CSV table of C-alpha atoms in Angstrom, one decimal:
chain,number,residue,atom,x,y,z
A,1,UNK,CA,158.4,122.2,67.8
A,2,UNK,CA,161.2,122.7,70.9
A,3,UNK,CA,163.7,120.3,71.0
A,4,UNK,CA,162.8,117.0,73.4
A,5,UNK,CA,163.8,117.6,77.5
A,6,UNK,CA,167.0,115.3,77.0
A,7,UNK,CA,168.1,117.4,74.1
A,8,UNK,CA,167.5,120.2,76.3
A,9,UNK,CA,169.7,118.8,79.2
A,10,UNK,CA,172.0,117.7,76.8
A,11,UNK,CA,172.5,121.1,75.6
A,12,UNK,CA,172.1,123.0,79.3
A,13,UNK,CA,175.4,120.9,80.5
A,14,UNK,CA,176.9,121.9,77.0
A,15,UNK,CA,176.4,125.4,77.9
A,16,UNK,CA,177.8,125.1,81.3
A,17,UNK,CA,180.9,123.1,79.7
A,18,UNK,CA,182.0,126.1,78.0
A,19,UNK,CA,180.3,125.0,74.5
A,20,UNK,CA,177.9,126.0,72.1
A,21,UNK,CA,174.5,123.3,71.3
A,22,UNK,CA,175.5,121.7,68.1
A,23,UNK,CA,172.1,122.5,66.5
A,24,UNK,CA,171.5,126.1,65.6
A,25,UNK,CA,167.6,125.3,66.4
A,26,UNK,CA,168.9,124.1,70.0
A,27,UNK,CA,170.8,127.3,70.5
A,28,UNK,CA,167.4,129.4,69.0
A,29,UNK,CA,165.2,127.6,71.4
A,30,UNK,CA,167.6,127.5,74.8
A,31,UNK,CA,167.4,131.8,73.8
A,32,UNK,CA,164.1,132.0,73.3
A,33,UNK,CA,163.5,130.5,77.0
A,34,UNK,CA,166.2,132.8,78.8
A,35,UNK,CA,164.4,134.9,81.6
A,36,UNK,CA,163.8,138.3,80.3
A,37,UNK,CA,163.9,141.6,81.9
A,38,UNK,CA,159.7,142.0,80.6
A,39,UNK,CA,157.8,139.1,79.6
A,40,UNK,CA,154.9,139.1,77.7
A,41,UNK,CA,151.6,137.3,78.1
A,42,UNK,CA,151.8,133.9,79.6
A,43,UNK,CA,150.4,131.2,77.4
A,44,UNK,CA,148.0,128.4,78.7
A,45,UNK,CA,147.8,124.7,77.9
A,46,UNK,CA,144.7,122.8,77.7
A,47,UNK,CA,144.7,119.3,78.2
A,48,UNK,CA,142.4,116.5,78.4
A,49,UNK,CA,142.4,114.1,81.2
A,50,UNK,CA,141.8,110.4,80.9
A,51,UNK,CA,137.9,110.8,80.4
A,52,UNK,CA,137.2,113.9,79.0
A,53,UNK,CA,133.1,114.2,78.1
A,54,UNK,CA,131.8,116.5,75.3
A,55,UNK,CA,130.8,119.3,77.7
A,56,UNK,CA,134.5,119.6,79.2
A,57,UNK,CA,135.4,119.5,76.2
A,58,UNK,CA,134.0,122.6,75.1
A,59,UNK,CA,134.6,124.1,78.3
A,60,UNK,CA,138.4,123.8,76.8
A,61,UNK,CA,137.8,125.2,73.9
A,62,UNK,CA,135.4,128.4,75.4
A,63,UNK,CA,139.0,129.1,77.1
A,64,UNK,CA,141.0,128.9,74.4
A,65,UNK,CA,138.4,131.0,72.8
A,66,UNK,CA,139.1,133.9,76.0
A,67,UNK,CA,142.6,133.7,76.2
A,68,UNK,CA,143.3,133.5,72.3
A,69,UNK,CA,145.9,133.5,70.7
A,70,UNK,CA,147.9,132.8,74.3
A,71,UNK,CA,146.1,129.4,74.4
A,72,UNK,CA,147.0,126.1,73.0
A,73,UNK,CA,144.8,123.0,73.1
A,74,UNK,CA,145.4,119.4,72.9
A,75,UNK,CA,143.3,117.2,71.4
A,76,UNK,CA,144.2,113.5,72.7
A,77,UNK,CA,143.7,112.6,75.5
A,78,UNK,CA,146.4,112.2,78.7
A,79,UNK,CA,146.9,109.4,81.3
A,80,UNK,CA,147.4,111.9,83.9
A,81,UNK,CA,146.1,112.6,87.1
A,82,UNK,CA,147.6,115.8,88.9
A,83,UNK,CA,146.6,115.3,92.7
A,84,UNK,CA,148.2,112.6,94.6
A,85,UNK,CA,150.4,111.3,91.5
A,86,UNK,CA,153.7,112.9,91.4
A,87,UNK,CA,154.2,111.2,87.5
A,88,UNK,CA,151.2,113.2,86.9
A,89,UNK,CA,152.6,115.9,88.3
A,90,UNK,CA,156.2,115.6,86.4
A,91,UNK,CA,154.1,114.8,83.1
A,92,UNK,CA,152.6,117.8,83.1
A,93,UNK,CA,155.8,119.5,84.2
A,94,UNK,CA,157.2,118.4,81.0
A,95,UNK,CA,154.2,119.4,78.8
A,96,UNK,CA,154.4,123.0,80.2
A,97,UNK,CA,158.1,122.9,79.1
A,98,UNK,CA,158.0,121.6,75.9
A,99,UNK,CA,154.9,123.9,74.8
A,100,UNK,CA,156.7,126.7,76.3
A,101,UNK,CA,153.1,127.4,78.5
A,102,UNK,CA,153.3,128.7,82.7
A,103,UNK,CA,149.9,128.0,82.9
A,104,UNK,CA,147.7,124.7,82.5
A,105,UNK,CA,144.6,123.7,82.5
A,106,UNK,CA,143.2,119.8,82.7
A,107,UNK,CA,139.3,118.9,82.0
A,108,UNK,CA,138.2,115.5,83.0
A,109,UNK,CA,135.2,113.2,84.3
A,110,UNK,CA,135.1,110.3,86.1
A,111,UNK,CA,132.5,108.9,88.9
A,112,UNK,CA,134.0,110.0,92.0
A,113,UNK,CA,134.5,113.4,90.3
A,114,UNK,CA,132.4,114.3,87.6
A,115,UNK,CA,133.3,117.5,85.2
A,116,UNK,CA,136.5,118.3,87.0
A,117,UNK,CA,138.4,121.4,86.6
A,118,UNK,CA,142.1,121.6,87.3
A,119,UNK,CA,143.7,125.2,87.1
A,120,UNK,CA,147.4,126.0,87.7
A,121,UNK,CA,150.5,127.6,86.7
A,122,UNK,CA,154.1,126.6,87.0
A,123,UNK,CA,157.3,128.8,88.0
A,124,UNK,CA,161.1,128.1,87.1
A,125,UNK,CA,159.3,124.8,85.0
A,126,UNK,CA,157.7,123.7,88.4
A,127,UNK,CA,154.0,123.1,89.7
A,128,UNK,CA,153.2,126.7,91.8
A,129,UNK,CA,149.8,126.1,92.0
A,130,UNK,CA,146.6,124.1,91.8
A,131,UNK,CA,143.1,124.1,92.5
A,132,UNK,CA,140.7,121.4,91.6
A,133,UNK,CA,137.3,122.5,90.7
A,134,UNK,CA,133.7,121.2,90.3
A,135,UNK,CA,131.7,121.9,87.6
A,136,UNK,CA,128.1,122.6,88.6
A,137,UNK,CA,126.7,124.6,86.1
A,138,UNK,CA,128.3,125.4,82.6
A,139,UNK,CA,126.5,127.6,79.7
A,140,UNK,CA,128.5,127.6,76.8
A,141,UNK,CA,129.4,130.2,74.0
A,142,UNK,CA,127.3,128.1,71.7
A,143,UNK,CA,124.2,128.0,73.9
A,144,UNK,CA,124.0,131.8,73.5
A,145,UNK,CA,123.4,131.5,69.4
A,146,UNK,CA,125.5,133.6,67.0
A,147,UNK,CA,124.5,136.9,67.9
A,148,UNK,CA,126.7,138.0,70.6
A,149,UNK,CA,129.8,138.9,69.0
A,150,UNK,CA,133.1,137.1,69.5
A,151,UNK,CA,136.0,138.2,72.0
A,152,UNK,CA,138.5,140.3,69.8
A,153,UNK,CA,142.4,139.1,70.1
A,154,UNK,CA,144.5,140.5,72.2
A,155,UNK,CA,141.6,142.3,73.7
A,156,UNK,CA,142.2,143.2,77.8
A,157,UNK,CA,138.9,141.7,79.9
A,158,UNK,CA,137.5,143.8,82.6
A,159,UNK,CA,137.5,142.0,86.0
A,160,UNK,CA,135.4,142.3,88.6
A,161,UNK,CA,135.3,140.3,92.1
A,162,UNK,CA,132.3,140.3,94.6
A,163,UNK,CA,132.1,139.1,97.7
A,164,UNK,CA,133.7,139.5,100.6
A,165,UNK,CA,135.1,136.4,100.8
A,166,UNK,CA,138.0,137.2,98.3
A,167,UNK,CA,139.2,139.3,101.1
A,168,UNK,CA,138.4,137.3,103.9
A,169,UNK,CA,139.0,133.6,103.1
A,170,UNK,CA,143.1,133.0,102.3
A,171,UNK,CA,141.9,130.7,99.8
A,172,UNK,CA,140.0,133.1,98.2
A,173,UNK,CA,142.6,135.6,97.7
A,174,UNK,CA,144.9,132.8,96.0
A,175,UNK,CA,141.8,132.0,94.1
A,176,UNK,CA,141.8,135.3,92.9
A,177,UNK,CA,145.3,136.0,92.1
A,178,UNK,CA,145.1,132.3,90.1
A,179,UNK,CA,142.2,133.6,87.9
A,180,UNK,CA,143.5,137.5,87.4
A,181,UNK,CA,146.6,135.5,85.9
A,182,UNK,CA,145.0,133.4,83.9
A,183,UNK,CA,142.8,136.0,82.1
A,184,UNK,CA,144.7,139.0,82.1
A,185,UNK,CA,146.3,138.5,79.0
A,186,UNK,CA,149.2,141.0,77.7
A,187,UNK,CA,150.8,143.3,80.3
A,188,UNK,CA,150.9,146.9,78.8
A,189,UNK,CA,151.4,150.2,79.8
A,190,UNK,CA,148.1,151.9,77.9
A,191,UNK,CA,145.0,151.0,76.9
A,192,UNK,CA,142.5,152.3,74.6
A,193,UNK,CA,138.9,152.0,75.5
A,194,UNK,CA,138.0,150.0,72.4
A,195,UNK,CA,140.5,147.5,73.7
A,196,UNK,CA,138.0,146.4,76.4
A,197,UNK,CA,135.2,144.3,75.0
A,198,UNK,CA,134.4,142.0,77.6
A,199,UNK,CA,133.6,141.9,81.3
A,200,UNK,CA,134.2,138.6,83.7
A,201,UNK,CA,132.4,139.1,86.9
A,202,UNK,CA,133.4,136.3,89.8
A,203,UNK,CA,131.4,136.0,93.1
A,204,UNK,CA,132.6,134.2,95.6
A,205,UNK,CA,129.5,132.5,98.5
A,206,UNK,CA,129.1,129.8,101.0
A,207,UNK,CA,126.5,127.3,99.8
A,208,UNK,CA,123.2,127.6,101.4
A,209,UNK,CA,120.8,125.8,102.6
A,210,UNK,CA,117.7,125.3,100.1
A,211,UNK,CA,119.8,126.1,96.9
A,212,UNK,CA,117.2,125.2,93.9
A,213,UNK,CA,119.7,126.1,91.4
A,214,UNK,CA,122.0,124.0,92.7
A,215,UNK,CA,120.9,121.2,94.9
A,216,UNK,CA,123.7,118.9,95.1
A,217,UNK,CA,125.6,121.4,97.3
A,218,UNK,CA,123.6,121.7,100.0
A,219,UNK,CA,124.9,119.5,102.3
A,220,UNK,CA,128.5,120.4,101.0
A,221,UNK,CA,130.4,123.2,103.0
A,222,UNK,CA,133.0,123.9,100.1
A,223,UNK,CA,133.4,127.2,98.5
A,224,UNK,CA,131.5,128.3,95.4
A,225,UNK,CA,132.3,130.8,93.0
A,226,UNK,CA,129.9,131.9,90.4
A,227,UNK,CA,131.7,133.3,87.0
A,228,UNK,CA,129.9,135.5,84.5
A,229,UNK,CA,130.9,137.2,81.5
A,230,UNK,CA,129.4,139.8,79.5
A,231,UNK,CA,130.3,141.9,76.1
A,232,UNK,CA,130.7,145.3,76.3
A,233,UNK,CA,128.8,147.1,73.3
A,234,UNK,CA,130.1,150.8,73.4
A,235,UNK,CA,127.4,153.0,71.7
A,236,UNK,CA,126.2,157.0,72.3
A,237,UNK,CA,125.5,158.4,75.3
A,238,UNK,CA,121.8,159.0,75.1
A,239,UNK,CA,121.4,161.6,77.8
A,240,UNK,CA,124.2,164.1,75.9
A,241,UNK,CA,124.2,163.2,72.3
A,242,UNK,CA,127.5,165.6,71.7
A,243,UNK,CA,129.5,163.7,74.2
A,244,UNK,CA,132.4,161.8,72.9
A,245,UNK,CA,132.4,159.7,75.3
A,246,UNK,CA,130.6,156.0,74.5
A,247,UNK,CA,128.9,154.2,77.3
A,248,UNK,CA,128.9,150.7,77.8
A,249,UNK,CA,126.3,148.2,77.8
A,250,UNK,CA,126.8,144.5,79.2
A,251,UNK,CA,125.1,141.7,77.2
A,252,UNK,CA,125.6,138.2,78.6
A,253,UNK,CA,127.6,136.3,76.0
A,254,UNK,CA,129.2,133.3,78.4
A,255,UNK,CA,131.2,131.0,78.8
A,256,UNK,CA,129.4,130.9,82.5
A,257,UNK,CA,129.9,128.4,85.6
A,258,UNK,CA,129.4,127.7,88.7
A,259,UNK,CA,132.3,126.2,90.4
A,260,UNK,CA,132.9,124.4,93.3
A,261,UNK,CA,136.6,124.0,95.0
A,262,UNK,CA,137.3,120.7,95.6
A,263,UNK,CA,141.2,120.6,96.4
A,264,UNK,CA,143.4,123.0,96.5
A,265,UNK,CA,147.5,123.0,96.6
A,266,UNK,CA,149.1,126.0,97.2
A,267,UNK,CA,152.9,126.7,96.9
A,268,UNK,CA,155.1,127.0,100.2
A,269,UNK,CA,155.9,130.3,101.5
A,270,UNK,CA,159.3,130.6,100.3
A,271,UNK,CA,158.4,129.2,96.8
A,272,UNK,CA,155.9,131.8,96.5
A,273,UNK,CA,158.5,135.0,98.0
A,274,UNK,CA,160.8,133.7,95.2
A,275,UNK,CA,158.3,133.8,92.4
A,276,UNK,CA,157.3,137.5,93.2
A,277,UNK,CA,161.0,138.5,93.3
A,278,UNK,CA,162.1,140.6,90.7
A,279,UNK,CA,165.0,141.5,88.6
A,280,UNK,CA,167.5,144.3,89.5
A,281,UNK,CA,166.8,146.0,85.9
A,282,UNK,CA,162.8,146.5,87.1
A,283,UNK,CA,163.4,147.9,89.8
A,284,UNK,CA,163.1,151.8,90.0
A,285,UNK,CA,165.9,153.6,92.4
A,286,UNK,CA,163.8,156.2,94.4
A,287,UNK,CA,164.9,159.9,93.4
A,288,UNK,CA,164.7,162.0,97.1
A,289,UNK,CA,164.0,165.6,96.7
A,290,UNK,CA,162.9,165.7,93.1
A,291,UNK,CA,159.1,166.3,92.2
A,292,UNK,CA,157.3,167.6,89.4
A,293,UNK,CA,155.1,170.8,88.7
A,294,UNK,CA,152.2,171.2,86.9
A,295,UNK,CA,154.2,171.6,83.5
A,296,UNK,CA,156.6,168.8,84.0
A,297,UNK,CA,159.2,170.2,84.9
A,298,UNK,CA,161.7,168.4,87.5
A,299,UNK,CA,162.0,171.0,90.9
A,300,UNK,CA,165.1,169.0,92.9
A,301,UNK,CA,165.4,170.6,96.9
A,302,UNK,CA,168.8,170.3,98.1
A,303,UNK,CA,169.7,169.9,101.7
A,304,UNK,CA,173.6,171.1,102.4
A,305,UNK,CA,175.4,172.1,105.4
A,306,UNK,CA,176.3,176.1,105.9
A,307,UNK,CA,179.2,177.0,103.5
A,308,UNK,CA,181.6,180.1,104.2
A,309,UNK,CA,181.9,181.7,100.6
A,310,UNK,CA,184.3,183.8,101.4
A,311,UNK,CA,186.6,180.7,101.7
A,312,UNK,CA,185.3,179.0,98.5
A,313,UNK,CA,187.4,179.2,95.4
A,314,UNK,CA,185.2,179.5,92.6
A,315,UNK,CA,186.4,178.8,88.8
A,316,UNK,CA,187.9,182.2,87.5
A,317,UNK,CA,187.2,183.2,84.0
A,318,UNK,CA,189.8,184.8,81.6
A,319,UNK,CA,188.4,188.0,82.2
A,320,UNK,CA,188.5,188.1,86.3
A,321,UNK,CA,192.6,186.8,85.3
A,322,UNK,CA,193.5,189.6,83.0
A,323,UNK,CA,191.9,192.2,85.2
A,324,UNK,CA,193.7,190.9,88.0
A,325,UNK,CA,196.8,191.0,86.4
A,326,UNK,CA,196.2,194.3,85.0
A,327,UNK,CA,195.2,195.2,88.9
A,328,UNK,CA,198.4,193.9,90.1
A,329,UNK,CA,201.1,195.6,87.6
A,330,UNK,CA,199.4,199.1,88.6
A,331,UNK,CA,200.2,197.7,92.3
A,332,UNK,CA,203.3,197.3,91.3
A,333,UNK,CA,204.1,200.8,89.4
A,334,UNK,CA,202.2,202.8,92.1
A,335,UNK,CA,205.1,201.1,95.0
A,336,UNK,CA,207.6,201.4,92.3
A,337,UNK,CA,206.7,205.4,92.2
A,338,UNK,CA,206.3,205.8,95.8
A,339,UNK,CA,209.7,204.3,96.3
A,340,UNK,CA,211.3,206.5,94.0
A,341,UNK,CA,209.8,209.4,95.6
A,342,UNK,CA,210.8,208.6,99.0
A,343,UNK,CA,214.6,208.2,97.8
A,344,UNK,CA,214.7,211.7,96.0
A,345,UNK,CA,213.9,213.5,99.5
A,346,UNK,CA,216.2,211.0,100.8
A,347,UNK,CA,219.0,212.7,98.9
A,348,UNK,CA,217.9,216.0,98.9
A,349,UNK,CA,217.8,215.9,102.6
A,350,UNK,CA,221.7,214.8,102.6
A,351,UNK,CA,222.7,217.2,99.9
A,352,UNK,CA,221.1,220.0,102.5
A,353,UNK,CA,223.1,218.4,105.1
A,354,UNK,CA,226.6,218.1,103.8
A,355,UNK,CA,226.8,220.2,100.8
A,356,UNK,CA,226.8,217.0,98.1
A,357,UNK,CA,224.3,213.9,97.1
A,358,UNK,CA,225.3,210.7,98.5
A,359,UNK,CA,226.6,207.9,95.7
């Protein structure tokens, strides 16, 4: 268990002091929390609201059963309301903290709003986001008997969004980003096709007028959005028996809903810019001029100004200095001979002149 919020504070102004936490399990858990570079899967709390009835309450536990094992449920119940209530607001603040969770979700019933959904996720241990939602519809896990198999762990969903809407409404498109973070699970690099065994398939409508399915809506102009999810059974590909490749067939397996948003909070502008900003170490500097072939191989194009090589003074080897040394003493001895030459008919021209060689 993490050490209490005052322990933590405690410790934080510790820190800044120039100490250490006195508690080893302190200084363990203050690491554990540091921002890092990557992060892995964020983990979601579940939480029960002041009434919770049975069928929220396996609504809770058909999430924990999709986001496993990045999901931890509570089982009391919580005197917390999160619209209109900043205590509810900071108590679920704290709870995110101290169960080391960025994302929460509350289930609760009451008259005014019956089977009430609240999704949301925090950033820097602060409310980012909320949506309230109705529950309309809700077919469990259960309801579909024992043989549709179970989600695997740490199995990556499939998600697919219909509608135009998710493009259209603003909303929507924070509706959307919301959900793709609540289900997406671990972020990796690869993935392997037995990895996906599930598909959640979300469709975003404006209620209608003469809605048999759901007839408490009709009069309501909120937004609804249908969720429905389906295993993936990978088996033969009929058509081409010597393929490797399996195809996929989609059996219904739940948990599915409709939902209808009630209320919605969405963080400010700048809030949301700094959550999205990211670290100097993931950032990528951008290499101009270099691409790669077909075989991987780096081809760089350089762009220089016109050189004169005659000017440039390249690195000389031993071999270019020992010839040019060599080249230089034969200089030498060929001047040294031509000199000498020119002084003997120096003095033979004088000894012709006046009968003796000049000292």
């Amino acid at each position: 268990m993490a050490p209490t919020q005052a322990q933590q504070k405690a410790a934080r102004a510790k820190v800044l002091a120039g100490g250490k936490p006195a508690k080893a399990r302190t200084q363990r858990y203050l690491k554990s929390i540091e921002p890092q570079l990557r992060e892995g899967a964020k983990s979601t709390l579940l939480l029960k609201g002041i009434k919770c009835s049975q069928a929220m309450g396996n609504l809770l536990k058909d999430m924990r059963a999709m986001q496993a094992p990045n999901a931890k449920l509570m089982s009391k119940k919580n005197q917390i309301v999160a619209f209109d209530d900043i205590e509810g607001q900071q108590s679920l603040e704290f709870l995110t903290t101290k169960n080391d969770c960025a994302l929460f979700a509350l289930a609760s019933t009451n008259k005014k709003r019956p089977n009430n959904l609240v999704l949301g996720r925090t950033f820097d241990h602060q409310i980012l986001d909320m949506v309230e939602l109705g529950i309309l519809r809700y077919k469990s896990i259960q309801n579909y008997g024992g043989s549709v198999p179970k989600k695997r762990i740490g199995s990556k969903p499939l998600m697919l969004f219909l509608g135009d809407l998710w493009q259209q409404d603003s909303n929507c498109k924070k509706m959307q980003n919301l959900l793709i973070d609540f289900y997406r699970g671990d972020v990796v690099q690869k993935l392997v096709v037995s990895g996906i065994d599930h598909l959640l398939v979300f469709v975003a409508s404006q209620p209608q007028q003469g809605d048999n399915a759901n007839p408490n809506i009709n009069n309501d102009p909120k937004l609804i959005i249908y969720q429905h999810t389906f295993f993936c059974k990978l088996k033969k590909n009929p058509d081409d028996p010597t393929s490797k490749v399996p195809i996929p067939f989609l059996v219904p397996c739940g948990p599915d809903m409709t939902m209808q948003i009630r209320r919605t909070q969405f963080a400010e502008q700048d809030l949301w810019n700094l959550s999205l900003k990211q670290p100097q170490g993931l950032k990528k500097k951008k290499k101009k001029n270099k691409t790669t072939n077909l075989f991987g191989e780096v081809v760089g194009r350089l762009h220089i100004e016109h050189q004169d090589v005659t000017k440039m003074g390249g690195r000389k080897s031993k071999a270019l200095r020992r010839a040019e040394q060599t080249a230089k003493e034969e200089e030498n001895e060929a001047l040294e001979a031509e000199l000498g030459r020119e002084r003997e008919e120096m003095q033979d021209e004088f000894k012709q002149t006046y009968g003796f060689n000049k000292e």
